[in-house]
Tab-separated table of C-alpha atoms in Angstrom:
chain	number	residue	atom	x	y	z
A	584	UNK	CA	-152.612	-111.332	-119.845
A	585	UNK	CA	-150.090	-108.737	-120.705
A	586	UNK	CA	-152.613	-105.992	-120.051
A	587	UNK	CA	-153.545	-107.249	-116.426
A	588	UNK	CA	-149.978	-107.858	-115.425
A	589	UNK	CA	-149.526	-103.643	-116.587
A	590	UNK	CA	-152.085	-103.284	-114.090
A	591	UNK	CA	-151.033	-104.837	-111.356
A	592	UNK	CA	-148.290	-102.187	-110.471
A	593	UNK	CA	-151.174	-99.421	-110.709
A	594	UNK	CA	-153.581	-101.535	-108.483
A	595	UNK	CA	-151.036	-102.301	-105.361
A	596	UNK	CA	-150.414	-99.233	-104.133
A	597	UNK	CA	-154.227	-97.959	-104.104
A	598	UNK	CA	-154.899	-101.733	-102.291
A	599	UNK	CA	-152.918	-101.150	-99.539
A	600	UNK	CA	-154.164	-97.750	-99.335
A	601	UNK	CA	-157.753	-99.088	-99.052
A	602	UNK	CA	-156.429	-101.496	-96.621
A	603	UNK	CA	-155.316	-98.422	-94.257
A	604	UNK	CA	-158.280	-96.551	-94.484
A	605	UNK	CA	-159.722	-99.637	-93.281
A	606	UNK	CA	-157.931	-100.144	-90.526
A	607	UNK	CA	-157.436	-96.759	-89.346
A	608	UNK	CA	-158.412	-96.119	-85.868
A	609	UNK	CA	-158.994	-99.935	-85.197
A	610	UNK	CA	-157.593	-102.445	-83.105
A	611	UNK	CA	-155.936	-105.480	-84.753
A	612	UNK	CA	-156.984	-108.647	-84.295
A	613	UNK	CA	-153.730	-111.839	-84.799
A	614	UNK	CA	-155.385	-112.320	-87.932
A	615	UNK	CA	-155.561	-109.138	-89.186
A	616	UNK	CA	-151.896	-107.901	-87.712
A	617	UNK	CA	-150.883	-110.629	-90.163
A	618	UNK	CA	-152.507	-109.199	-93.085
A	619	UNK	CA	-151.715	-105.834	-92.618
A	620	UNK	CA	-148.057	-107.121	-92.133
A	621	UNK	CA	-148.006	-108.949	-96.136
A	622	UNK	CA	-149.836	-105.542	-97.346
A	623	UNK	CA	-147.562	-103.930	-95.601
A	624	UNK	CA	-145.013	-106.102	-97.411
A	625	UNK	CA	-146.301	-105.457	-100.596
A	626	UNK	CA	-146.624	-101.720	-100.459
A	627	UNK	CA	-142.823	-101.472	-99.725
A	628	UNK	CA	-141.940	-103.530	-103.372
A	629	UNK	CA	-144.782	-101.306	-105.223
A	630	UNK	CA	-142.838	-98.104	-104.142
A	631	UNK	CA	-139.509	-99.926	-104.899
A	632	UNK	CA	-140.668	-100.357	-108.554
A	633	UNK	CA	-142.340	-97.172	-108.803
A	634	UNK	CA	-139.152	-95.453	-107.463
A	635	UNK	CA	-137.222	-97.386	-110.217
A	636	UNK	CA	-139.374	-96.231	-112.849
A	637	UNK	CA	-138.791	-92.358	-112.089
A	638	UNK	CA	-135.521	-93.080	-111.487
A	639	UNK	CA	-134.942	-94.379	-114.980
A	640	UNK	CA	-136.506	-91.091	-116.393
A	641	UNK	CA	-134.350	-88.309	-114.196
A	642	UNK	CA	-131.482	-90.723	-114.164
A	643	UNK	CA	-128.988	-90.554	-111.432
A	644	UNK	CA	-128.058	-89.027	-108.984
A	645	UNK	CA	-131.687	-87.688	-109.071
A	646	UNK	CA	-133.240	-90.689	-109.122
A	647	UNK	CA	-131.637	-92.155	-105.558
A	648	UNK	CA	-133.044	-88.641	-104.432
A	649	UNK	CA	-136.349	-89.155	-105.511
A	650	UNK	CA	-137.001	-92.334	-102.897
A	651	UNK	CA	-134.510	-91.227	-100.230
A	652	UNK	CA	-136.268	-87.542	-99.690
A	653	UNK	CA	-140.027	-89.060	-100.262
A	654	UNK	CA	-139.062	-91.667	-97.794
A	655	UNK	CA	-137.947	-89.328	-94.933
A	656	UNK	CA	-140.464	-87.119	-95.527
A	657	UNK	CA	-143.334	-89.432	-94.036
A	658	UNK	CA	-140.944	-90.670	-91.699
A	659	UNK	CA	-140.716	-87.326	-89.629
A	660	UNK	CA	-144.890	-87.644	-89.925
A	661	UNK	CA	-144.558	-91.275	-88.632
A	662	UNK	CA	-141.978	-90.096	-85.535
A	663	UNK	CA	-144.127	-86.710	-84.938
A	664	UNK	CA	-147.242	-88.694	-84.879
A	665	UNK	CA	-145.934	-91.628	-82.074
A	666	UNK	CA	-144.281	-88.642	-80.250
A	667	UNK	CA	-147.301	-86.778	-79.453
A	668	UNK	CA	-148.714	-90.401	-77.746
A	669	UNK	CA	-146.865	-89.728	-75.057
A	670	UNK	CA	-146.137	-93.373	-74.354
A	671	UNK	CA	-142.927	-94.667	-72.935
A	672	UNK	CA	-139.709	-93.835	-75.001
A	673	UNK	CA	-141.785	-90.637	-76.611
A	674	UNK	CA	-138.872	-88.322	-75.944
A	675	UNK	CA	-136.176	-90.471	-77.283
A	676	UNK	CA	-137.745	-91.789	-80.203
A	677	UNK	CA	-136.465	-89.245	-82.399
A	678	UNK	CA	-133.296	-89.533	-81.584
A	679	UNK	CA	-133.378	-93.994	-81.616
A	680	UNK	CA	-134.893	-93.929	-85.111
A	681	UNK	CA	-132.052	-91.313	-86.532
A	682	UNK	CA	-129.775	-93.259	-85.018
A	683	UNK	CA	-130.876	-96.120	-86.616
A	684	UNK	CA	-131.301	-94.928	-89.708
A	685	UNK	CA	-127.841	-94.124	-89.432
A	686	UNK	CA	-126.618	-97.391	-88.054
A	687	UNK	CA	-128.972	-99.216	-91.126
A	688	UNK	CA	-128.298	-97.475	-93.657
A	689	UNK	CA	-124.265	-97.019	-93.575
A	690	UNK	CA	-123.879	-100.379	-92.013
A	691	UNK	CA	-126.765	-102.776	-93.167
A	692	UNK	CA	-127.318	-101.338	-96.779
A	693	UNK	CA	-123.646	-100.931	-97.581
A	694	UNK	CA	-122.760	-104.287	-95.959
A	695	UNK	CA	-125.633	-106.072	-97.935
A	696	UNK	CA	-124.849	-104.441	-101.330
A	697	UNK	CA	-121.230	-105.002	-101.783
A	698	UNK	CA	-121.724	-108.438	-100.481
A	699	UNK	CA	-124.645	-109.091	-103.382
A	700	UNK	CA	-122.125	-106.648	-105.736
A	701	UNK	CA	-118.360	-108.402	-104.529
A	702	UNK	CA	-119.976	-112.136	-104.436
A	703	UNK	CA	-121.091	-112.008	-108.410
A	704	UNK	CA	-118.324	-109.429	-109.660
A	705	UNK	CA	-115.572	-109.961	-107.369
A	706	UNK	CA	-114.130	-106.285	-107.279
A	707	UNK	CA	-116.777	-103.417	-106.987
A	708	UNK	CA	-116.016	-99.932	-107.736
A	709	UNK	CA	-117.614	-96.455	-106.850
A	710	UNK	CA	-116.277	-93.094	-107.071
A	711	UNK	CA	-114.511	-92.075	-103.673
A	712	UNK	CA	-115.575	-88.412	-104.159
A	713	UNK	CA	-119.015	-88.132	-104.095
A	714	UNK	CA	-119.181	-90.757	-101.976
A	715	UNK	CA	-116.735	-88.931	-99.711
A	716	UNK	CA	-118.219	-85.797	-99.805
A	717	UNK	CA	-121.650	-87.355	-98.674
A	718	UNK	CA	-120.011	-89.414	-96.046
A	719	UNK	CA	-118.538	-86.165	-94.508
A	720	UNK	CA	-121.998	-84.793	-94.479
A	721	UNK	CA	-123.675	-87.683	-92.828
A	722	UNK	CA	-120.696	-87.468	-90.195
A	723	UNK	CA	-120.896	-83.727	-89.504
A	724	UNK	CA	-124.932	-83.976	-89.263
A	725	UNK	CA	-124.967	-86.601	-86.847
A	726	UNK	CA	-122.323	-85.220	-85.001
A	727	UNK	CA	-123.622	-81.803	-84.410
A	728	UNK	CA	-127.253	-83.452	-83.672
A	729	UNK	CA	-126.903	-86.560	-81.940
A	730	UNK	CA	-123.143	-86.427	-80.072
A	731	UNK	CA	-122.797	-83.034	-79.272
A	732	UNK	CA	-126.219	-82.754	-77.161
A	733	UNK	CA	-124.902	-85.613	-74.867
A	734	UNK	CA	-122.116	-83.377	-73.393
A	735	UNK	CA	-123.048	-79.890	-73.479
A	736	UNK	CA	-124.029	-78.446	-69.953
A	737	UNK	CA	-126.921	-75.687	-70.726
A	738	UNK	CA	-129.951	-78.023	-70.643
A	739	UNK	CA	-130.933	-81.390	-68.764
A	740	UNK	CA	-128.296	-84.245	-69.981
A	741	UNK	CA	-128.881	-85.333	-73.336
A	742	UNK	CA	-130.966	-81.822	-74.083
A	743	UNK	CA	-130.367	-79.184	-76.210
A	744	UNK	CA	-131.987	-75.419	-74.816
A	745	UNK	CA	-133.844	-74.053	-77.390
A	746	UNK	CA	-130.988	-71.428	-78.998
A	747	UNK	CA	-128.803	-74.864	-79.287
A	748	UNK	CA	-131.676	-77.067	-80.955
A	749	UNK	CA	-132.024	-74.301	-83.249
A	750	UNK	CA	-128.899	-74.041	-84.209
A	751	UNK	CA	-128.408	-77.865	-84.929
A	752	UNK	CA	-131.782	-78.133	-86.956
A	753	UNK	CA	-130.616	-74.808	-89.043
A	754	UNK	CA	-127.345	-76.247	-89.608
A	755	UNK	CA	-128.706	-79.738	-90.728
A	756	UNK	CA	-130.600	-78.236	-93.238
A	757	UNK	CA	-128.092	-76.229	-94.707
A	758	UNK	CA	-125.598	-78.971	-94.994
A	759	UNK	CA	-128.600	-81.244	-96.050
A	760	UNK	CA	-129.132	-78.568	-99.265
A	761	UNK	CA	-125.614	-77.636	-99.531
A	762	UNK	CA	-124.765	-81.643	-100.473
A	763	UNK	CA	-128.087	-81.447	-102.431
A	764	UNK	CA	-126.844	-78.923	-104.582
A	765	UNK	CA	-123.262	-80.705	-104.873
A	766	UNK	CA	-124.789	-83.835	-105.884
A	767	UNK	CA	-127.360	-82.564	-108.479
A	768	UNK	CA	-125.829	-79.530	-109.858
A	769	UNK	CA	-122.361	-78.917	-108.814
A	770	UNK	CA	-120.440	-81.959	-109.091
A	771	UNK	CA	-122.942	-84.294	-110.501
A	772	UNK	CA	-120.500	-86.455	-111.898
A	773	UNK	CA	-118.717	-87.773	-108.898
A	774	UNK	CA	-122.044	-89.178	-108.081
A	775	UNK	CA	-122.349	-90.995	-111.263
A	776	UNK	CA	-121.745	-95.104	-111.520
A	777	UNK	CA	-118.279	-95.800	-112.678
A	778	UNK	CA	-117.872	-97.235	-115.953
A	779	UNK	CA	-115.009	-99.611	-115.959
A	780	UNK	CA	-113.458	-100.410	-119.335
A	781	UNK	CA	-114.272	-103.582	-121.027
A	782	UNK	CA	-117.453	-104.333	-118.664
A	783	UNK	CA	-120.171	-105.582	-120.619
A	784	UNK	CA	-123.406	-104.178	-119.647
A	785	UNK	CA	-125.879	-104.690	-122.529
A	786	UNK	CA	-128.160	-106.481	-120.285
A	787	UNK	CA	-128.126	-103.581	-117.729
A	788	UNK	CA	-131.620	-102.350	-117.941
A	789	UNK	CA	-129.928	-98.340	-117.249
A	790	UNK	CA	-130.166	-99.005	-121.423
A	791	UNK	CA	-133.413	-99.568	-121.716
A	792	UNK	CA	-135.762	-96.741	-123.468
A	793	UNK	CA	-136.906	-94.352	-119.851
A	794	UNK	CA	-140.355	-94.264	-119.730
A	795	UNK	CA	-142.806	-91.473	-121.240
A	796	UNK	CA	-143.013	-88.384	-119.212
A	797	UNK	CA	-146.744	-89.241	-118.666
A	798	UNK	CA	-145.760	-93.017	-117.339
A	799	UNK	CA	-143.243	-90.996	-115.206
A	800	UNK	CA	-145.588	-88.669	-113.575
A	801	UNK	CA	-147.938	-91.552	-112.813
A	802	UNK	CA	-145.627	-93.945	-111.300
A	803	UNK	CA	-144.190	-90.453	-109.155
A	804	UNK	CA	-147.959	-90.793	-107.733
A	805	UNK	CA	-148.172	-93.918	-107.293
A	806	UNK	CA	-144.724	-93.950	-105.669
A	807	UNK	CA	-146.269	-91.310	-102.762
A	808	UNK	CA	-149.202	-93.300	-102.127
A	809	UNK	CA	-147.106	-96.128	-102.038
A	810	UNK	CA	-145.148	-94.564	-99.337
A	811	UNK	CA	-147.825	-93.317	-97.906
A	812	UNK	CA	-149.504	-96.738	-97.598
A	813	UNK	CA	-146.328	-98.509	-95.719
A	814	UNK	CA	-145.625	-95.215	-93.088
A	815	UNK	CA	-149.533	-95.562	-92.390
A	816	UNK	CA	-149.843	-98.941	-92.410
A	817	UNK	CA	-146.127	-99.309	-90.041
A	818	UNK	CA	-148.145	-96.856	-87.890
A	819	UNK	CA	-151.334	-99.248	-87.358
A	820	UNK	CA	-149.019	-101.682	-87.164
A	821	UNK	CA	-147.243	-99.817	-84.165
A	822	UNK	CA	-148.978	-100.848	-81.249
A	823	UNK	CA	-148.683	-104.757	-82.095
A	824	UNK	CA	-144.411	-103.718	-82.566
A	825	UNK	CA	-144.626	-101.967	-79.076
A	826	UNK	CA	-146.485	-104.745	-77.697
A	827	UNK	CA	-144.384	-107.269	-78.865
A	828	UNK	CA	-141.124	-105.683	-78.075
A	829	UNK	CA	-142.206	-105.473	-74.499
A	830	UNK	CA	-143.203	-108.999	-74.071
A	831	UNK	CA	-140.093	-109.879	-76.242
A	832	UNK	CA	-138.001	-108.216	-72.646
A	833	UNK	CA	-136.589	-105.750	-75.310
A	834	UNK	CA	-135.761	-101.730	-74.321
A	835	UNK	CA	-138.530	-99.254	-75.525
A	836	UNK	CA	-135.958	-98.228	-77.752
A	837	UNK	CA	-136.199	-100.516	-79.473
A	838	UNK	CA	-138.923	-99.592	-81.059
A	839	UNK	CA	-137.382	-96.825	-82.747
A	840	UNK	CA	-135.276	-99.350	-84.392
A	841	UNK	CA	-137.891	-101.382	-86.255
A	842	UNK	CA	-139.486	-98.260	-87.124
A	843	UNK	CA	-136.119	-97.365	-89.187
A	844	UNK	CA	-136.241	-100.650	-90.756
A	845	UNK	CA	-139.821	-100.601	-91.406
A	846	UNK	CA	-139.243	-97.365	-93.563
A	847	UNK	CA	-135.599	-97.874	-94.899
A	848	UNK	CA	-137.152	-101.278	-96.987
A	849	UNK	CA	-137.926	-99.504	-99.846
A	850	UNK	CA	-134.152	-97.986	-99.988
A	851	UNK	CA	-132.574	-101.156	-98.842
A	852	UNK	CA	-134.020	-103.021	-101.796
A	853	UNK	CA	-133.175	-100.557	-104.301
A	854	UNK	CA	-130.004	-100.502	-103.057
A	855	UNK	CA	-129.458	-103.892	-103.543
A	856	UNK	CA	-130.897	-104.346	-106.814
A	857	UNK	CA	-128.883	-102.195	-108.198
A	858	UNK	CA	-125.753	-103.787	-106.535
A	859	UNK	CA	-127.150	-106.384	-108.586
A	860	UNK	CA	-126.714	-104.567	-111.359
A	861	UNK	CA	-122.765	-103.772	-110.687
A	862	UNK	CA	-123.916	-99.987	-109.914
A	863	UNK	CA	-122.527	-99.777	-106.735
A	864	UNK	CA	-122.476	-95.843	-106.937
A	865	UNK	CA	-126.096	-96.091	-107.442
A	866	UNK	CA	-126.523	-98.438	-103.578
A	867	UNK	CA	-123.904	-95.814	-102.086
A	868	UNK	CA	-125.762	-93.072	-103.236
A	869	UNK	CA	-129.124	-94.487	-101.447
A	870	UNK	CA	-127.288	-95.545	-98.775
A	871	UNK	CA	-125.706	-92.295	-97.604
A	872	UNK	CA	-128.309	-89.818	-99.172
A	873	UNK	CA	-131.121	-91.737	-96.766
A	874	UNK	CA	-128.772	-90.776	-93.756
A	875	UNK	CA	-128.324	-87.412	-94.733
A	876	UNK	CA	-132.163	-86.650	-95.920
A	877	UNK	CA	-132.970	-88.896	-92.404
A	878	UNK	CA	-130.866	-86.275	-90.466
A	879	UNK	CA	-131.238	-82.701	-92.519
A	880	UNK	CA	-134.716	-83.185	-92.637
A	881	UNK	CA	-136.090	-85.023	-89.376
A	882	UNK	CA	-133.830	-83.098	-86.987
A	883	UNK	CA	-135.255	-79.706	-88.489
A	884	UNK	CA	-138.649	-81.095	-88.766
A	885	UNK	CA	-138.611	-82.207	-84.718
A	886	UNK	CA	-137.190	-79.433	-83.571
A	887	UNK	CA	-139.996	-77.204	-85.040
A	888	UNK	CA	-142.817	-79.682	-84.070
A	889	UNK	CA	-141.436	-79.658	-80.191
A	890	UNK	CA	-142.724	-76.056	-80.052
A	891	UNK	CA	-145.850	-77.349	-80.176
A	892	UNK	CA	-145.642	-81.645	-78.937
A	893	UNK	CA	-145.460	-81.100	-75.028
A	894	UNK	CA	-142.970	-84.385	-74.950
A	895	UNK	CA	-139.105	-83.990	-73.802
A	896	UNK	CA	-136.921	-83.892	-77.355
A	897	UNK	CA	-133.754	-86.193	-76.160
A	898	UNK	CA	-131.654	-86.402	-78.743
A	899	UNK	CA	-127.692	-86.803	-77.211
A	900	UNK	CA	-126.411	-90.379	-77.476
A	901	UNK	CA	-125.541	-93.255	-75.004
A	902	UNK	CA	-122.015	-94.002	-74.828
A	903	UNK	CA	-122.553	-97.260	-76.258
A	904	UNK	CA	-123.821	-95.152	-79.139
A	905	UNK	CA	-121.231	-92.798	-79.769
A	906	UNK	CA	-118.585	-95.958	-79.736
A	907	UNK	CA	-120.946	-97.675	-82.363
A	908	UNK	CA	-121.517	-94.566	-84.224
A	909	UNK	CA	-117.494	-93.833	-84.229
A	910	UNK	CA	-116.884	-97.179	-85.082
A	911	UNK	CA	-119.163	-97.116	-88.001
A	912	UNK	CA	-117.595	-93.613	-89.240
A	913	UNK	CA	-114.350	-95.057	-89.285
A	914	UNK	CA	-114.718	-98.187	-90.983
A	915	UNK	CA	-117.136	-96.953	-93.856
A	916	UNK	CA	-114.310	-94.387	-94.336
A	917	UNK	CA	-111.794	-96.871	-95.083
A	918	UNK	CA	-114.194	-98.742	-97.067
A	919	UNK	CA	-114.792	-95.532	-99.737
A	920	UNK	CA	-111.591	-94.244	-99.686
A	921	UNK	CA	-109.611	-96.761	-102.267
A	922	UNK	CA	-113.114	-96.213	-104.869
A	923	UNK	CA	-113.473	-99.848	-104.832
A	924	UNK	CA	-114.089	-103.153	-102.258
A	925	UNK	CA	-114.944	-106.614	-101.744
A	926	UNK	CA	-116.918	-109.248	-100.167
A	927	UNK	CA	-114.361	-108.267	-97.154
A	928	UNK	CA	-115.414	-104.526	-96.183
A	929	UNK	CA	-118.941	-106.269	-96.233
A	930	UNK	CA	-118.219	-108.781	-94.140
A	931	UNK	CA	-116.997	-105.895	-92.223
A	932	UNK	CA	-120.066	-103.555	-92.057
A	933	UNK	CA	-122.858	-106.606	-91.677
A	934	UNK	CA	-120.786	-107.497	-88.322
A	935	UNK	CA	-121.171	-103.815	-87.362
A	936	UNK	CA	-124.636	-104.201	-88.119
A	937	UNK	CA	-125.309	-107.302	-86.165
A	938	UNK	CA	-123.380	-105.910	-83.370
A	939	UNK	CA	-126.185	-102.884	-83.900
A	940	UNK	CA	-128.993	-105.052	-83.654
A	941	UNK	CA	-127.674	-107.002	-81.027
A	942	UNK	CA	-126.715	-104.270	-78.391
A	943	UNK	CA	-130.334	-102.641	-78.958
A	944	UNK	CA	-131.761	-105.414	-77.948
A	945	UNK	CA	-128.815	-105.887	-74.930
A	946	UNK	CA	-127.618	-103.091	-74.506
């Protein structure tokens, strides 16, 4: 028994593969929409666990990279890939799924972890530097990528020209490697949980033996097929989401939000699991490193791919955005700052995140 439940972590992820290549290129019946949906399901908690399992052997702040960067990679596939379809909302999907990521991950993430972290240990605490520093990043990024393209004058409104889309995807990337470099090398230890005195955490599995390097390297493969297996199978899956969010009376713009929450599930339950755990640092880290990866790397990634996609690249905000995006900026920076919170700043950021959902869906 012990032997088959050792197996069933290996066996998921190459399941659900099977299960895409099966339904590649194939039009979903009710039935089978449903099916793909639970593999679908199940894909996202294999990669989860994987993730966890590498993370345990790099240890952090590595390990939060490991799922936020392999998660964002396939995502720019995902958004290239519906782009090129030309289909209603093409040229803004881009920019709907960044922004959602954004919205998700700093409101809906956050807000879920330090309510799961504040409800079983009351006070939570993080370290206001790194956390800071990669909230300044995130803020600069989507500023210079998503705001600033919805008032310059050059190109059509909400465009960059090409000079200007260059510029934004070149300076993405070097802030996304410049807080890579911070967080791994320079200043690791500001992204490091915070060990408060007298805590007991013997049950913490952080003190557990890591696994072997040749577990690690097979769970690290098993992670990307895992990920592989829910970006494919949230792709087959796409037409059913368009479909239903038109009958549902919802903007096509929506879309681009499901498709952020479709890929953010593996981060969002890491994230809280480790809340769980009291290791707030370790949700923050997630949290904030998915926005930044979701930004340095899609936003470089798009803007080479529209030299060859013949779609529109829209990427400047609505209004509506900017005040949510603004809004979100500010109160996430009041919730770092003191390097610890409660059940109240979540409160705070799952309202922001309702409001989120809410206005994409009436905007």
């Amino acid at each position: 028994m012990t032997k088959f439940r050792s197996l069933i972590p290996v066996a998921l992820p190459v399941i659900a593969v099977l299960v895409l290549a099966g339904v590649w290129g194939t039009t979903l019946h009710p039935v089978t929409v449903g099916v793909v949906a639970v593999v679908l399901a199940i894909a996202v908690l294999s990669a989860v666990h994987h993730a966890e399992v590498v993370a345990h052997r790099v240890g952090e702040p590595f390990g939060s990279l490991v799922l936020a960067v392999a998660v964002t990679i396939i995502e720019v596939a995902l958004i290239i890939t519906l782009m090129g379809s030309g289909k209603e909302g093409a040229s803004t999907l881009a920019r709907d799924t960044v922004f959602a990521a954004f919205m998700i991950t700093l409101t809906g993430i956050i807000g879920a972890s330090l309510l799961v972290a504040g409800t079983r240990f009351r006070y939570v605490h993080f370290n206001p530097e790194g956390s800071g520093a990669a909230l300044a990043t995130v803020t600069a990024m989507a500023t210079l990528t998503l705001i600033v393209p919805a008032v310059t004058t050059s190109a059509a409104e909400s465009e960059f020209t090409s000079s200007q889309l260059a510029f934004a995807g070149i300076s993405s990337l070097l802030l996304y490697l410049a807080f890579v470099g911070t967080q791994t090398i320079r200043h690791r230890d500001f992204f490091l949980p915070v060990e408060i005195p007298g805590e007991d955490h013997s049950d913490d599995d952080t003190h557990a033996d890591p696994p072997s390097k040749r577990a690690t390297l097979v769970s690290l493969l098993l992670l990307l097929i895992a990920l592989i297996a829910v970006v494919g199978l949230a792709k087959v899956e796409s037409p059913s989401i368009e479909a239903g969010v038109r009958a549902a009376g919802f903007p096509a713009s929506f879309v681009g939000v499901v498709i952020a929450l479709l890929v953010l599930l593996p981060e969002s339950i890491a994230a809280i699991r480790a809340a769980s755990r009291n290791r707030m640092q370790i949700s923050l880290n997630l949290a904030i490193g998915s926005a930044i990866a979701s930004i340095g790397l899609t936003i470089p990634a798009i803007a080479l791919a529209s030299l060859w996609v013949d779609t529109p690249l829209v990427l400047g905000l609505s209004p509506l955005q900017i005040v949510l995006a603004a809004l979100t900026v500010v109160m996430t920076v009041l919730t770092i700052v003191p390097g610890r919170a409660t059940r109240m700043q979540a409160v705070v950021h799952l309202a922001v995140f309702a409001a989120f959902i809410f206005l994409s869906i009436v905007p």
